[in-house]
Amino acid sequence: MYSRLRGSKRRTYYSTSEDEDSGDNENNENIYKSTSSDTRRFLSQDSGTKEMKKNAKIIERKAFSQASSSEYSDRLSNERLKRESKNINEQEELDLAGRVIRYIFTIEKKKNAITKAQIIKNVFGGSTKNYSQILQKTKLLLSQVFGYQLVDIGSSKYIIVNEIDNSIPHLNFNKSTKAEQVLLFIILCHIFMYEDACTEENLWDFLTRLKIIKEDNFQHPYFGDVKKLVTVDFVAQQYLEKKVLNKGDSEKYEYKWGPRAENEVSYRDILEFVSKVYGGRSLNSWPLQYKTMLEKEGANV
């Protein structure tokens, strides 16, 4: 099935006001220094008149006023930042981290990505105070206590993946989701062997040849609604990434591994599974996929 891909070339796929305040402060300081120098020069002139001295004092007072105003503004800003970043004690940190972990596990049951906005709203009550500190504690506890890694997948979204090596990829084959996960594993195998991406049309053709779907009938007695699983559920769960190839009346889509699959599923497990399907062929008999596997394993060392 995949022998025609040998030797083929692999495709690659893959938007302040504080600055203004800072600039104003620097300008104020320069004005103050410049004006003070001018004042000293005016007052030191033997031929200076009372009017010159009067003007110099006015300039001096303005400069001091500007400088004092700037310093006062900076002081208020620093005090505000200190209040916002006030440290919490260790017990408060543990309590908040525990609440974040419970919330993460609740969301994870549906395999949905966890967003920063959700955590702030549902755990922190809408406040970002101490968020970074608590998130670091959360990552530490997830790793040391539960054996999970909190992975940032971009756009302020996170997923958790199992850090413990298993004989089966880190997919959880429990009773309620076993059929879905088996279908997902088959699809991930196909995408990996098919140069890391395949069109939706190609994927349907593959599943048709396996007799998982029949023409336009996507219902299967074991897997359920195959079309919904592929186009909606697996995409929402970050196992698959769906990309529009062309827009219009006949939109076409392409699928590749999503960030959850990249973090949970081993290329070696995929290649070993395919090798067994083909009667125990050696892994390096698929040179492109074998090279990709070694590159990823090297990057993870």
mmCIF file of C-alpha atoms in Angstrom:
data_model
loop_
_atom_site.group_PDB
_atom_site.id
_atom_site.type_symbol
_atom_site.label_atom_id
_atom_site.label_comp_id
_atom_site.label_asym_id
_atom_site.label_seq_id
_atom_site.Cartn_x
_atom_site.Cartn_y
_atom_site.Cartn_z
ATOM 1 C CA MET A 1 0.000 0.000 0.000
ATOM 2 C CA TYR A 2 2.705 2.412 0.971
ATOM 3 C CA SER A 3 5.555 0.999 -1.115
ATOM 4 C CA ARG A 4 4.965 3.597 -3.820
ATOM 5 C CA LEU A 5 6.057 6.274 -1.386
ATOM 6 C CA ARG A 6 9.607 5.023 -1.112
ATOM 7 C CA GLY A 7 12.125 7.523 -2.304
ATOM 8 C CA SER A 8 9.477 10.229 -2.670
ATOM 9 C CA LYS A 9 10.268 13.710 -1.505
ATOM 10 C CA ARG A 10 8.638 14.691 1.776
ATOM 11 C CA ARG A 11 6.390 17.738 1.813
ATOM 12 C CA THR A 12 6.708 20.370 4.494
ATOM 13 C CA TYR A 13 3.752 22.103 5.983
ATOM 14 C CA TYR A 14 3.687 23.999 8.221
ATOM 15 C CA SER A 15 -0.045 38.630 14.269
ATOM 16 C CA THR A 16 2.250 50.964 24.137
ATOM 17 C CA SER A 17 1.279 53.248 26.096
ATOM 18 C CA GLU A 18 4.064 52.238 28.517
ATOM 19 C CA ASP A 19 6.614 52.870 25.774
ATOM 20 C CA GLU A 20 5.185 56.347 25.319
ATOM 21 C CA ASP A 21 5.400 56.959 29.078
ATOM 22 C CA SER A 22 8.994 55.776 29.056
ATOM 23 C CA GLY A 23 9.801 58.150 26.198
ATOM 24 C CA ASP A 24 8.099 61.025 28.049
ATOM 25 C CA ASN A 25 10.143 60.298 31.179
ATOM 26 C CA GLU A 26 13.375 60.410 29.191
ATOM 27 C CA ASN A 27 12.323 63.683 27.542
ATOM 28 C CA ASN A 28 11.438 65.174 30.923
ATOM 29 C CA GLU A 29 14.804 64.214 32.332
ATOM 30 C CA ASN A 30 16.613 65.715 29.327
ATOM 31 C CA ILE A 31 14.582 68.912 29.624
ATOM 32 C CA TYR A 32 15.409 69.131 33.318
ATOM 33 C CA LYS A 33 19.124 68.643 32.780
ATOM 34 C CA SER A 34 19.205 71.055 29.869
ATOM 35 C CA THR A 35 17.200 73.696 31.689
ATOM 36 C CA SER A 36 19.319 73.436 34.852
ATOM 37 C CA SER A 37 22.433 73.970 32.777
ATOM 38 C CA ASP A 38 20.900 77.019 31.093
ATOM 39 C CA THR A 39 19.854 78.409 34.456
ATOM 40 C CA ARG A 40 23.345 78.092 35.898
ATOM 41 C CA ARG A 41 24.787 79.762 32.833
ATOM 42 C CA PHE A 42 22.324 82.668 33.043
ATOM 43 C CA LEU A 43 22.933 83.243 36.748
ATOM 44 C CA SER A 44 26.713 83.136 36.338
ATOM 45 C CA GLN A 45 26.749 85.923 33.749
ATOM 46 C CA ASP A 46 28.025 89.190 35.287
ATOM 47 C CA SER A 47 26.100 91.169 32.702
ATOM 48 C CA GLY A 48 22.862 89.278 33.412
ATOM 49 C CA THR A 49 19.799 91.398 33.996
ATOM 50 C CA LYS A 50 17.029 90.913 36.547
ATOM 51 C CA GLU A 51 14.708 89.908 33.723
ATOM 52 C CA MET A 52 17.082 87.141 32.626
ATOM 53 C CA LYS A 53 17.346 85.893 36.206
ATOM 54 C CA LYS A 54 13.553 85.998 36.564
ATOM 55 C CA ASN A 55 13.047 83.997 33.349
ATOM 56 C CA ALA A 56 15.683 81.511 34.428
ATOM 57 C CA LYS A 57 13.924 80.894 37.736
ATOM 58 C CA ILE A 58 10.597 80.336 35.924
ATOM 59 C CA ILE A 59 12.284 77.806 33.627
ATOM 60 C CA GLU A 60 13.899 76.138 36.640
ATOM 61 C CA ARG A 61 10.571 75.799 38.494
ATOM 62 C CA LYS A 62 8.903 74.300 35.402
ATOM 63 C CA ALA A 63 11.677 71.784 34.997
ATOM 64 C CA PHE A 64 11.501 70.747 38.664
ATOM 65 C CA SER A 65 7.719 70.474 38.362
ATOM 66 C CA GLN A 66 8.002 68.239 35.286
ATOM 67 C CA ALA A 67 10.612 66.054 36.906
ATOM 68 C CA SER A 68 8.660 65.727 40.149
ATOM 69 C CA SER A 69 5.473 64.867 38.275
ATOM 70 C CA SER A 70 7.292 62.168 36.308
ATOM 71 C CA GLU A 71 8.897 60.699 39.441
ATOM 72 C CA TYR A 72 5.524 60.683 41.213
ATOM 73 C CA SER A 73 3.913 58.896 38.263
ATOM 74 C CA ASP A 74 6.703 56.298 38.190
ATOM 75 C CA ARG A 75 6.355 55.731 41.924
ATOM 76 C CA LEU A 76 2.599 55.130 41.625
ATOM 77 C CA SER A 77 3.196 52.721 38.726
ATOM 78 C CA ASN A 78 5.803 50.747 40.694
ATOM 79 C CA GLU A 79 3.537 50.548 43.734
ATOM 80 C CA ARG A 80 0.695 49.260 41.554
ATOM 81 C CA LEU A 81 2.931 46.569 40.056
ATOM 82 C CA LYS A 82 4.096 45.502 43.514
ATOM 83 C CA ARG A 83 0.491 45.148 44.686
ATOM 84 C CA GLU A 84 -0.422 43.075 41.628
ATOM 85 C CA SER A 85 2.585 40.777 41.999
ATOM 86 C CA LYS A 86 2.245 40.331 45.755
ATOM 87 C CA ASN A 87 3.586 36.910 46.694
ATOM 88 C CA ILE A 88 1.231 34.326 48.143
ATOM 89 C CA ASN A 89 2.224 31.839 50.793
ATOM 90 C CA GLU A 90 3.055 28.224 50.050
ATOM 91 C CA GLN A 91 -0.306 26.836 51.190
ATOM 92 C CA GLU A 92 -2.230 29.298 49.014
ATOM 93 C CA GLU A 93 -0.017 28.375 46.069
ATOM 94 C CA LEU A 94 -0.688 24.653 46.602
ATOM 95 C CA ASP A 95 -4.428 25.209 46.955
ATOM 96 C CA LEU A 96 -4.651 27.211 43.733
ATOM 97 C CA ALA A 97 -2.442 24.756 41.828
ATOM 98 C CA GLY A 98 -4.667 21.915 43.073
ATOM 99 C CA ARG A 99 -7.762 23.708 41.798
ATOM 100 C CA VAL A 100 -6.104 24.210 38.399
ATOM 101 C CA ILE A 101 -5.195 20.517 38.223
ATOM 102 C CA ARG A 102 -8.745 19.419 39.072
ATOM 103 C CA TYR A 103 -10.098 21.739 36.402
ATOM 104 C CA ILE A 104 -7.575 20.439 33.833
ATOM 105 C CA PHE A 105 -8.556 16.827 34.521
ATOM 106 C CA THR A 106 -12.237 17.747 34.117
ATOM 107 C CA ILE A 107 -11.615 19.259 30.675
ATOM 108 C CA GLU A 108 -9.224 16.451 29.722
ATOM 109 C CA LYS A 109 -12.003 13.860 30.023
ATOM 110 C CA LYS A 110 -13.333 15.149 26.701
ATOM 111 C CA LYS A 111 -9.820 15.430 25.242
ATOM 112 C CA ASN A 112 -10.357 19.118 24.577
ATOM 113 C CA ALA A 113 -7.559 21.656 24.743
ATOM 114 C CA ILE A 114 -7.430 23.742 27.927
ATOM 115 C CA THR A 115 -7.192 27.498 27.323
ATOM 116 C CA LYS A 116 -5.614 30.174 29.494
ATOM 117 C CA ALA A 117 -8.869 32.140 29.333
ATOM 118 C CA GLN A 118 -10.802 29.154 30.735
ATOM 119 C CA ILE A 119 -8.397 28.712 33.651
ATOM 120 C CA ILE A 120 -8.459 32.418 34.511
ATOM 121 C CA LYS A 121 -12.264 32.542 34.364
ATOM 122 C CA ASN A 122 -13.088 29.284 36.161
ATOM 123 C CA VAL A 123 -10.239 29.040 38.690
ATOM 124 C CA PHE A 124 -8.930 32.582 39.205
ATOM 125 C CA GLY A 125 -12.301 34.312 39.025
ATOM 126 C CA GLY A 126 -11.254 36.436 36.062
ATOM 127 C CA SER A 127 -8.048 37.772 37.649
ATOM 128 C CA THR A 128 -4.606 37.160 36.152
ATOM 129 C CA LYS A 129 -2.898 37.816 39.495
ATOM 130 C CA ASN A 130 -0.245 35.163 40.239
ATOM 131 C CA TYR A 131 -1.248 33.189 37.126
ATOM 132 C CA SER A 132 2.311 32.543 35.926
ATOM 133 C CA GLN A 133 3.464 31.510 39.401
ATOM 134 C CA ILE A 134 0.563 29.076 39.863
ATOM 135 C CA LEU A 135 0.972 27.633 36.357
ATOM 136 C CA GLN A 136 4.602 26.749 37.076
ATOM 137 C CA LYS A 137 3.554 25.035 40.314
ATOM 138 C CA THR A 138 0.809 23.213 38.423
ATOM 139 C CA LYS A 139 3.299 21.897 35.852
ATOM 140 C CA LEU A 140 5.595 20.691 38.640
ATOM 141 C CA LEU A 141 2.821 18.849 40.499
ATOM 142 C CA LEU A 142 1.393 17.310 37.320
ATOM 143 C CA SER A 143 4.819 15.894 36.506
ATOM 144 C CA GLN A 144 5.968 14.782 39.973
ATOM 145 C CA VAL A 145 2.655 13.490 41.334
ATOM 146 C CA PHE A 146 0.619 12.390 38.321
ATOM 147 C CA GLY A 147 3.257 11.714 35.650
ATOM 148 C CA TYR A 148 1.732 14.139 33.166
ATOM 149 C CA GLN A 149 3.300 16.961 31.208
ATOM 150 C CA LEU A 150 1.389 20.179 30.527
ATOM 151 C CA VAL A 151 2.213 21.061 26.919
ATOM 152 C CA ASP A 152 1.735 24.517 25.408
ATOM 153 C CA ILE A 153 0.370 23.985 21.881
ATOM 154 C CA GLY A 154 0.240 27.697 21.020
ATOM 155 C CA SER A 155 -2.464 30.380 21.111
ATOM 156 C CA SER A 156 -2.553 30.101 24.947
ATOM 157 C CA LYS A 157 -3.835 26.525 24.741
ATOM 158 C CA TYR A 158 -2.583 23.487 26.662
ATOM 159 C CA ILE A 159 -2.933 19.709 26.646
ATOM 160 C CA ILE A 160 -1.624 17.111 29.080
ATOM 161 C CA VAL A 161 0.317 14.082 27.894
ATOM 162 C CA ASN A 162 1.573 11.028 29.722
ATOM 163 C CA GLU A 163 5.287 11.184 30.605
ATOM 164 C CA ILE A 164 5.480 7.478 31.426
ATOM 165 C CA ASP A 165 6.499 5.133 28.599
ATOM 166 C CA ASN A 166 3.937 2.447 27.803
ATOM 167 C CA SER A 167 4.019 -0.606 25.558
ATOM 168 C CA ILE A 168 1.054 0.991 23.755
ATOM 169 C CA PRO A 169 1.167 4.640 22.664
ATOM 170 C CA HIS A 170 -0.182 7.056 25.246
ATOM 171 C CA LEU A 171 -3.740 6.658 24.022
ATOM 172 C CA ASN A 172 -6.110 5.545 26.762
ATOM 173 C CA PHE A 173 -7.976 2.493 25.487
ATOM 174 C CA ASN A 174 -10.766 2.450 28.075
ATOM 175 C CA LYS A 175 -14.058 0.682 27.441
ATOM 176 C CA SER A 176 -16.073 3.724 26.370
ATOM 177 C CA THR A 177 -13.563 5.090 23.886
ATOM 178 C CA LYS A 178 -11.690 2.011 22.696
ATOM 179 C CA ALA A 179 -13.402 1.890 19.296
ATOM 180 C CA GLU A 180 -12.710 5.579 18.653
ATOM 181 C CA GLN A 181 -9.060 5.225 19.639
ATOM 182 C CA VAL A 182 -8.564 2.194 17.414
ATOM 183 C CA LEU A 183 -9.964 4.151 14.462
ATOM 184 C CA LEU A 184 -7.757 7.112 15.349
ATOM 185 C CA PHE A 185 -4.641 4.931 15.493
ATOM 186 C CA ILE A 186 -5.409 3.498 12.047
ATOM 187 C CA ILE A 187 -5.847 7.003 10.615
ATOM 188 C CA LEU A 188 -2.633 8.261 12.220
ATOM 189 C CA CYS A 189 -0.778 5.302 10.715
ATOM 190 C CA HIS A 190 -2.097 6.136 7.260
ATOM 191 C CA ILE A 191 -1.190 9.835 7.525
ATOM 192 C CA PHE A 192 2.314 9.066 8.788
ATOM 193 C CA MET A 193 2.974 6.592 6.006
ATOM 194 C CA TYR A 194 1.461 8.907 3.416
ATOM 195 C CA GLU A 195 4.142 11.608 3.683
ATOM 196 C CA ASP A 196 2.776 13.144 6.926
ATOM 197 C CA ALA A 197 -0.399 14.530 5.312
ATOM 198 C CA CYS A 198 -3.252 13.350 3.128
ATOM 199 C CA THR A 199 -6.320 14.866 1.528
ATOM 200 C CA GLU A 200 -9.786 14.121 2.873
ATOM 201 C CA GLU A 201 -10.615 12.353 -0.380
ATOM 202 C CA ASN A 202 -7.550 10.128 0.017
ATOM 203 C CA LEU A 203 -8.489 9.344 3.619
ATOM 204 C CA TRP A 204 -12.036 8.323 2.675
ATOM 205 C CA ASP A 205 -10.635 6.133 -0.087
ATOM 206 C CA PHE A 206 -8.299 4.445 2.416
ATOM 207 C CA LEU A 207 -11.124 3.769 4.890
ATOM 208 C CA THR A 208 -13.324 2.489 2.056
ATOM 209 C CA ARG A 209 -10.672 -0.038 1.011
ATOM 210 C CA LEU A 210 -10.556 -1.207 4.636
ATOM 211 C CA LYS A 211 -14.367 -1.539 4.476
ATOM 212 C CA ILE A 212 -14.772 0.818 7.411
ATOM 213 C CA ILE A 213 -17.013 3.078 5.316
ATOM 214 C CA LYS A 214 -19.000 2.391 2.144
ATOM 215 C CA GLU A 215 -19.219 5.128 -0.460
ATOM 216 C CA ASP A 216 -21.294 7.886 1.218
ATOM 217 C CA ASN A 217 -22.272 5.753 4.200
ATOM 218 C CA PHE A 218 -20.064 6.734 7.120
ATOM 219 C CA GLN A 219 -21.913 4.742 9.790
ATOM 220 C CA HIS A 220 -20.068 1.719 11.156
ATOM 221 C CA PRO A 221 -21.450 -0.836 13.657
ATOM 222 C CA TYR A 222 -18.242 -0.733 15.757
ATOM 223 C CA PHE A 223 -16.746 2.724 15.190
ATOM 224 C CA GLY A 224 -19.999 4.689 14.978
ATOM 225 C CA ASP A 225 -20.221 7.918 12.952
ATOM 226 C CA VAL A 226 -16.834 7.843 11.228
ATOM 227 C CA LYS A 227 -17.269 11.162 9.433
ATOM 228 C CA LYS A 228 -18.087 13.038 12.647
ATOM 229 C CA LEU A 229 -15.199 11.413 14.488
ATOM 230 C CA VAL A 230 -12.702 12.390 11.800
ATOM 231 C CA THR A 231 -13.923 15.840 10.799
ATOM 232 C CA VAL A 232 -15.126 17.110 14.197
ATOM 233 C CA ASP A 233 -14.133 15.095 17.278
ATOM 234 C CA PHE A 234 -10.515 14.180 16.456
ATOM 235 C CA VAL A 235 -9.889 17.735 15.254
ATOM 236 C CA ALA A 236 -11.395 19.279 18.416
ATOM 237 C CA GLN A 237 -9.328 16.897 20.538
ATOM 238 C CA GLN A 238 -6.143 18.106 18.765
ATOM 239 C CA TYR A 239 -5.332 14.635 17.422
ATOM 240 C CA LEU A 240 -5.838 15.782 13.842
ATOM 241 C CA GLU A 241 -5.195 19.112 12.184
ATOM 242 C CA LYS A 242 -7.587 20.008 9.395
ATOM 243 C CA LYS A 243 -6.482 22.464 6.729
ATOM 244 C CA VAL A 244 -8.500 24.001 3.886
ATOM 245 C CA LEU A 245 -6.690 23.455 0.595
ATOM 246 C CA ASN A 246 -8.978 25.555 -1.563
ATOM 247 C CA LYS A 247 -12.070 27.605 -0.786
ATOM 248 C CA GLY A 248 -15.179 27.773 -2.924
ATOM 249 C CA ASP A 249 -18.101 25.619 -3.898
ATOM 250 C CA SER A 250 -15.986 22.454 -3.775
ATOM 251 C CA GLU A 251 -13.774 22.965 -0.721
ATOM 252 C CA LYS A 252 -11.072 20.383 -0.234
ATOM 253 C CA TYR A 253 -9.344 19.554 3.023
ATOM 254 C CA GLU A 254 -6.080 18.037 4.139
ATOM 255 C CA TYR A 255 -5.323 16.208 7.384
ATOM 256 C CA LYS A 256 -2.094 15.882 9.330
ATOM 257 C CA TRP A 257 -1.169 14.950 12.881
ATOM 258 C CA GLY A 258 -2.347 17.436 15.496
ATOM 259 C CA PRO A 259 -0.292 18.549 18.529
ATOM 260 C CA ARG A 260 -1.825 15.953 20.844
ATOM 261 C CA ALA A 261 -0.889 13.120 18.494
ATOM 262 C CA GLU A 262 2.628 14.527 18.107
ATOM 263 C CA ASN A 263 3.071 14.456 21.891
ATOM 264 C CA GLU A 264 1.251 11.217 22.711
ATOM 265 C CA VAL A 265 2.002 8.844 19.855
ATOM 266 C CA SER A 266 5.412 7.436 18.985
ATOM 267 C CA TYR A 267 6.560 7.256 15.367
ATOM 268 C CA ARG A 268 8.333 4.030 16.238
ATOM 269 C CA ASP A 269 5.102 2.453 17.502
ATOM 270 C CA ILE A 270 3.400 3.450 14.264
ATOM 271 C CA LEU A 271 6.164 2.030 12.084
ATOM 272 C CA GLU A 272 6.374 -1.188 14.103
ATOM 273 C CA PHE A 273 2.609 -1.666 13.783
ATOM 274 C CA VAL A 274 2.720 -1.175 10.006
ATOM 275 C CA SER A 275 5.683 -3.532 9.813
ATOM 276 C CA LYS A 276 3.642 -6.276 11.509
ATOM 277 C CA VAL A 277 0.759 -5.693 9.107
ATOM 278 C CA TYR A 278 3.195 -6.267 6.233
ATOM 279 C CA GLY A 279 4.452 -9.567 7.654
ATOM 280 C CA GLY A 280 7.346 -8.293 9.763
ATOM 281 C CA ARG A 281 9.191 -6.133 7.244
ATOM 282 C CA SER A 282 12.203 -4.307 8.659
ATOM 283 C CA LEU A 283 11.554 -0.726 9.754
ATOM 284 C CA ASN A 284 14.196 0.710 7.459
ATOM 285 C CA SER A 285 12.430 -0.754 4.430
ATOM 286 C CA TRP A 286 10.450 2.491 4.552
ATOM 287 C CA PRO A 287 13.444 4.843 4.320
ATOM 288 C CA LEU A 288 11.527 8.125 4.451
ATOM 289 C CA GLN A 289 9.442 7.195 7.480
ATOM 290 C CA TYR A 290 12.418 5.527 9.170
ATOM 291 C CA LYS A 291 14.492 8.689 8.776
ATOM 292 C CA THR A 292 11.650 10.811 10.169
ATOM 293 C CA MET A 293 11.383 8.492 13.174
ATOM 294 C CA LEU A 294 15.107 8.705 13.936
ATOM 295 C CA GLU A 295 15.087 12.488 13.597
ATOM 296 C CA LYS A 296 12.268 12.843 16.117
ATOM 297 C CA GLU A 297 13.836 10.405 18.548
ATOM 298 C CA GLY A 298 17.114 12.321 18.287
ATOM 299 C CA ALA A 299 15.326 15.601 18.957
ATOM 300 C CA ASN A 300 13.685 14.164 22.084
ATOM 301 C CA VAL A 301 16.937 12.911 23.620
#
